Amino acid sequence: MAIVAGVDIGNSTTEVCLAAMESAKVTKFYTSSIVKTTGIKGTLANIPGIVIALEEALKKAGMTMADLSEIRLNEATPVIGDLAMETITETIITESTMIGHNPSTPGGVGLGVGQTVSFSQLESLTSGEKVICVIPENIDFEDAARVLNQALARGIDLQGVIVRQDDAVLIANRLQKIIPVVDEVTMIEKVPIGMLAAVEVAEPGQTIRTLSNPYGIATVFELSAGDTKMVVPIARALIGNRSAVVVRTPQGDVKARTIPAGFITIFGSKGKADIDVESGAGKIMETVERVQPVLDVQGEAGTHVSGMLERVRQVMSELTEQHLDDMKIQDILAVDTFVPQKVQGGLAGEFALENAVALAAMVKTSRLPMEQIANQLRSNLGVKVVIAGVEANMAIRGALTTPGTDKPLAILDMGGGSTDAAIITRDERVLSIHLAGAGDMVTMLINSELGLNDFDLAEDIKKYPLAKVESLYHIRLEDGTVRFYEQHLPPQVFSRVVILKDGEMVPIPSSHPLDKIRHVRREAKKRVFVTNAIRSLSRVAPTGNIRHIEFVVLVGGSAMDFEVGDMVTDALAEYSIVCGRGNIRGSEGSRNAVATGLVLSYLDREA
Amino acid sequence: MLPDQSKPCILIYLAPHPSGKEKLREVQAGMEEEGIPYTVMQSNDTNAAALSYEGASKSKLGVGVGIGPEDLCIHYVKLPAQKPLFSLQEAGSPVQWRHFGYNAARLVKGIPFKDRPSKNESYETNHRDDLYQVVYRIVQKVLQESAQGHGEVKAWSKTL
């Protein structure tokens, strides 16, 4: 009897399957284990991870390294993916012209138009002037209200107030006239004085009407048609706010400019094609499909996209220690997205949503140095190490241990870095394909679209369901059900959207409502996984028609996700394909397919 | 003295002490800014946790604030009496008092609490940074001018 360990080194995890073999069949599957891959897949840095995974599996089976007769490694597919994102629009405010932020409690209501004056100037003004008062910090609300009321009494036409501190309601409540008051303007000292400005505060529960409308701004400032065109970005940035301030400065200007993103040239076996990145993800992917399989992708020299593709090549070349010229991009997945970016020149940390294209690129290198890993492992552990079979074949073998499957069968391996598909025909021929874009890209999209700037948090949002903390004692889950707690919840999570991660609650530090976060999460998954599922299965389908595939088994880390499996199953049902998450060996779920396949391939050698 | 039972509001229980008035003003301001009504009650008890719990249990909104000579608490009626939701175990600063007002109101409104400011309030540090920047710019400008034009820096360096 031989004890065999199958070891699958993936982009993000290293998995082990441990089994006992008699000459012709597997007598017993003992255990499996899964640990995080150390280093980049296919490099010597993987060894510590492999050893830990082996030890874990052996320990669970009550064995030691000495009991092992053979370790079987996969011939890891030499594909590595990388991600990049490029914004293709940009909003710049030259000179300060707008305050579009949304304090939680603005005061008063209405629209006011007048010259900006500083608080200290107020007493020197004569009656009849239309003014907007700017109040710096460290002025008490009672003092502010008293001085403003005195000014009103002297006949000054006070139209609105801009305040540094969170005092808007307090001041508005003490004024004799109802005027709009906007507060919490952090960079109040940058508000230009002596300029024409407009302040608008909407009724509670409503949004501003005038300053979010280009013609509204034109009316207020008496703009020409040409100028009105220029204020469109301001109006757009203010849509949905309850309060806003727009200041007109002589040289002030807001530009929404399109950054020339450049062309990419896709070299395919059916010819080459140029496509402008600005034309969006849809057009790019159409072009890729037209010329596929892709041999290489290049960007127009001196443009953003070129820099981005070069970066991918550079990183891959360094990792694999192969020449830059050998780095051919074999696939790209483009996804339209948007990025909330801080408006250049804003006064209260305003954001504008900029359009962007996210690209996942995949580089195929020549063989990874698996031989080195095998040798090193052999000398470290003193166990026979064999490199067995191609990853796709092993994955299919493992997938076929799922109850209820038979050949012909297609598998869809959704991992962290790439989406792989393979198909086995009745006569045992295997065809496989690797495409760019998988779990890591979903994380990137979530991170950018929610403006988190925190990859770990984005990863958690991707992996776990959400809930809203509705009181100190109960939360409402995504599906609307309510859960009660006997102990009160910590104040940090009160009224926040939280991630339910292994029994603990992680608050999401943003004001996005639960529905928005859920929508972004699900859309990101759909745009990457559903797109790639259809793309990859069409490529491996024997006739080129996805409808001719009957059975699909989902394997790999991302198939374990709580919703991706269902999304793909749902999408493929349209093509009348039976698709579901694998259950390797009837017990392992969608994990461990390759490792199990590696163990099973031991039998071929014996035969 | 009995609180007005008819009106839903936060109850503030105040133990009279020298700085009580200032604290009360900021707490009230915080609630007014958030738009939640309150009623102020006097009490002879000096423990803020007990004061706030009394407020919370009599308030129709279930939220009470206790202002004692040495501490400040926000309490919620469903919490255990000895465990107020927020408590400030020192005299504190006006900005901190104001935040107790905000957060008591936010508990009623069901929106996330404002982060509690540290003792060195954040406004002031901002201000100090800005001031530093202004001074830095002026010093730079003066140095540059003198280096370019007036030759005084040169003369000075020669003497060195």
PDB file of C-alpha atoms in Angstrom, chain A residues 104-107 137-138 140-143 164-171 173-174 183-184 186 189 468 470-473 487-492 494-496, chain B residues 25-26 28-35 38 76 78-80 83-86 98 102 106-115 121-124 126-127 130:
ATOM      1  CA  SER A 104     -25.814  65.880   7.768  1.00  0.00           C
ATOM      2  CA  THR A 105     -27.593  68.895   9.234  1.00  0.00           C
ATOM      3  CA  PRO A 106     -27.696  72.047   7.100  1.00  0.00           C
ATOM      4  CA  GLY A 107     -29.884  74.838   8.458  1.00  0.00           C
ATOM      5  CA  GLU A 137     -14.298  78.567  13.183  1.00  0.00           C
ATOM      6  CA  ASN A 138     -14.195  79.446  16.893  1.00  0.00           C
ATOM      7  CA  ASP A 140     -19.898  80.694  18.972  1.00  0.00           C
ATOM      8  CA  PHE A 141     -23.297  80.117  17.431  1.00  0.00           C
ATOM      9  CA  GLU A 142     -24.993  82.608  19.738  1.00  0.00           C
ATOM     10  CA  ASP A 143     -22.509  85.354  18.873  1.00  0.00           C
ATOM     11  CA  ARG A 164     -17.029  76.095   9.381  1.00  0.00           C
ATOM     12  CA  GLN A 165     -18.383  74.363  12.481  1.00  0.00           C
ATOM     13  CA  ASP A 166     -21.359  72.038  12.732  1.00  0.00           C
ATOM     14  CA  ASP A 167     -23.652  74.895  13.763  1.00  0.00           C
ATOM     15  CA  ALA A 168     -26.031  75.425  10.835  1.00  0.00           C
ATOM     16  CA  VAL A 169     -29.264  74.474  12.581  1.00  0.00           C
ATOM     17  CA  LEU A 170     -28.299  76.338  15.751  1.00  0.00           C
ATOM     18  CA  ILE A 171     -27.642  79.546  13.815  1.00  0.00           C
ATOM     19  CA  ASN A 173     -32.958  78.622  14.525  1.00  0.00           C
ATOM     20  CA  ARG A 174     -31.839  81.949  16.016  1.00  0.00           C
ATOM     21  CA  ASP A 183     -21.997  74.108   7.602  1.00  0.00           C
ATOM     22  CA  GLU A 184     -18.971  71.836   8.115  1.00  0.00           C
ATOM     23  CA  THR A 186     -13.582  72.304   6.207  1.00  0.00           C
ATOM     24  CA  GLU A 189     -10.538  80.084   4.594  1.00  0.00           C
ATOM     25  CA  LYS A 468     -27.729  46.742   8.722  1.00  0.00           C
ATOM     26  CA  GLU A 470     -31.019  48.828  13.156  1.00  0.00           C
ATOM     27  CA  SER A 471     -30.892  49.228  16.928  1.00  0.00           C
ATOM     28  CA  LEU A 472     -28.553  48.396  19.769  1.00  0.00           C
ATOM     29  CA  TYR A 473     -30.195  44.989  19.948  1.00  0.00           C
ATOM     30  CA  GLN A 487     -26.210  41.674  24.780  1.00  0.00           C
ATOM     31  CA  HIS A 488     -26.239  45.147  23.301  1.00  0.00           C
ATOM     32  CA  LEU A 489     -24.080  45.676  20.230  1.00  0.00           C
ATOM     33  CA  PRO A 490     -20.983  47.917  20.358  1.00  0.00           C
ATOM     34  CA  PRO A 491     -21.750  51.611  19.613  1.00  0.00           C
ATOM     35  CA  GLN A 492     -19.242  51.627  16.704  1.00  0.00           C
ATOM     36  CA  PHE A 494     -24.790  51.319  15.588  1.00  0.00           C
ATOM     37  CA  SER A 495     -26.855  52.168  12.504  1.00  0.00           C
ATOM     38  CA  ARG A 496     -24.028  51.134  10.190  1.00  0.00           C
TER      39      ARG A 496
ATOM     40  CA  ARG B  25     -25.458  74.545  27.014  1.00  0.00           C
ATOM     41  CA  GLU B  26     -23.250  72.408  24.757  1.00  0.00           C
ATOM     42  CA  GLN B  28     -28.462  71.175  24.427  1.00  0.00           C
ATOM     43  CA  ALA B  29     -26.780  72.734  21.384  1.00  0.00           C
ATOM     44  CA  GLY B  30     -25.784  69.283  20.118  1.00  0.00           C
ATOM     45  CA  MET B  31     -29.371  68.050  20.375  1.00  0.00           C
ATOM     46  CA  GLU B  32     -30.778  71.185  18.789  1.00  0.00           C
ATOM     47  CA  GLU B  33     -28.366  70.905  15.849  1.00  0.00           C
ATOM     48  CA  GLU B  34     -29.578  67.347  15.299  1.00  0.00           C
ATOM     49  CA  GLY B  35     -33.171  68.458  15.699  1.00  0.00           C
ATOM     50  CA  TYR B  38     -35.151  67.675  25.176  1.00  0.00           C
ATOM     51  CA  TYR B  76     -30.557  53.976  26.860  1.00  0.00           C
ATOM     52  CA  LYS B  78     -32.931  48.953  27.437  1.00  0.00           C
ATOM     53  CA  LEU B  79     -29.371  48.824  28.786  1.00  0.00           C
ATOM     54  CA  PRO B  80     -28.464  47.568  32.276  1.00  0.00           C
ATOM     55  CA  LYS B  83     -23.771  50.323  32.050  1.00  0.00           C
ATOM     56  CA  PRO B  84     -24.376  53.619  30.239  1.00  0.00           C
ATOM     57  CA  LEU B  85     -23.823  53.616  26.454  1.00  0.00           C
ATOM     58  CA  PHE B  86     -21.289  56.440  26.512  1.00  0.00           C
ATOM     59  CA  ARG B  98     -21.303  68.962  22.343  1.00  0.00           C
ATOM     60  CA  TYR B 102     -25.041  64.964  19.046  1.00  0.00           C
ATOM     61  CA  ARG B 106     -28.326  60.316  16.934  1.00  0.00           C
ATOM     62  CA  LEU B 107     -29.294  57.375  19.144  1.00  0.00           C
ATOM     63  CA  VAL B 108     -32.889  58.563  18.799  1.00  0.00           C
ATOM     64  CA  LYS B 109     -32.560  59.267  15.071  1.00  0.00           C
ATOM     65  CA  GLY B 110     -30.914  55.909  14.373  1.00  0.00           C
ATOM     66  CA  ILE B 111     -27.937  57.250  12.423  1.00  0.00           C
ATOM     67  CA  PRO B 112     -24.255  56.452  13.062  1.00  0.00           C
ATOM     68  CA  PHE B 113     -22.612  58.194  16.024  1.00  0.00           C
ATOM     69  CA  LYS B 114     -20.099  60.949  15.552  1.00  0.00           C
ATOM     70  CA  ASP B 115     -16.614  59.860  16.490  1.00  0.00           C
ATOM     71  CA  GLU B 121     -10.023  68.688  19.737  1.00  0.00           C
ATOM     72  CA  SER B 122      -9.409  68.081  16.060  1.00  0.00           C
ATOM     73  CA  TYR B 123     -10.334  71.610  14.968  1.00  0.00           C
ATOM     74  CA  GLU B 124      -7.525  73.010  16.952  1.00  0.00           C
ATOM     75  CA  ASN B 126      -6.095  71.539  12.020  1.00  0.00           C
ATOM     76  CA  HIS B 127      -5.820  75.124  12.904  1.00  0.00           C
ATOM     77  CA  ASP B 130      -2.674  75.663   8.935  1.00  0.00           C
TER      78      ASP B 130
END
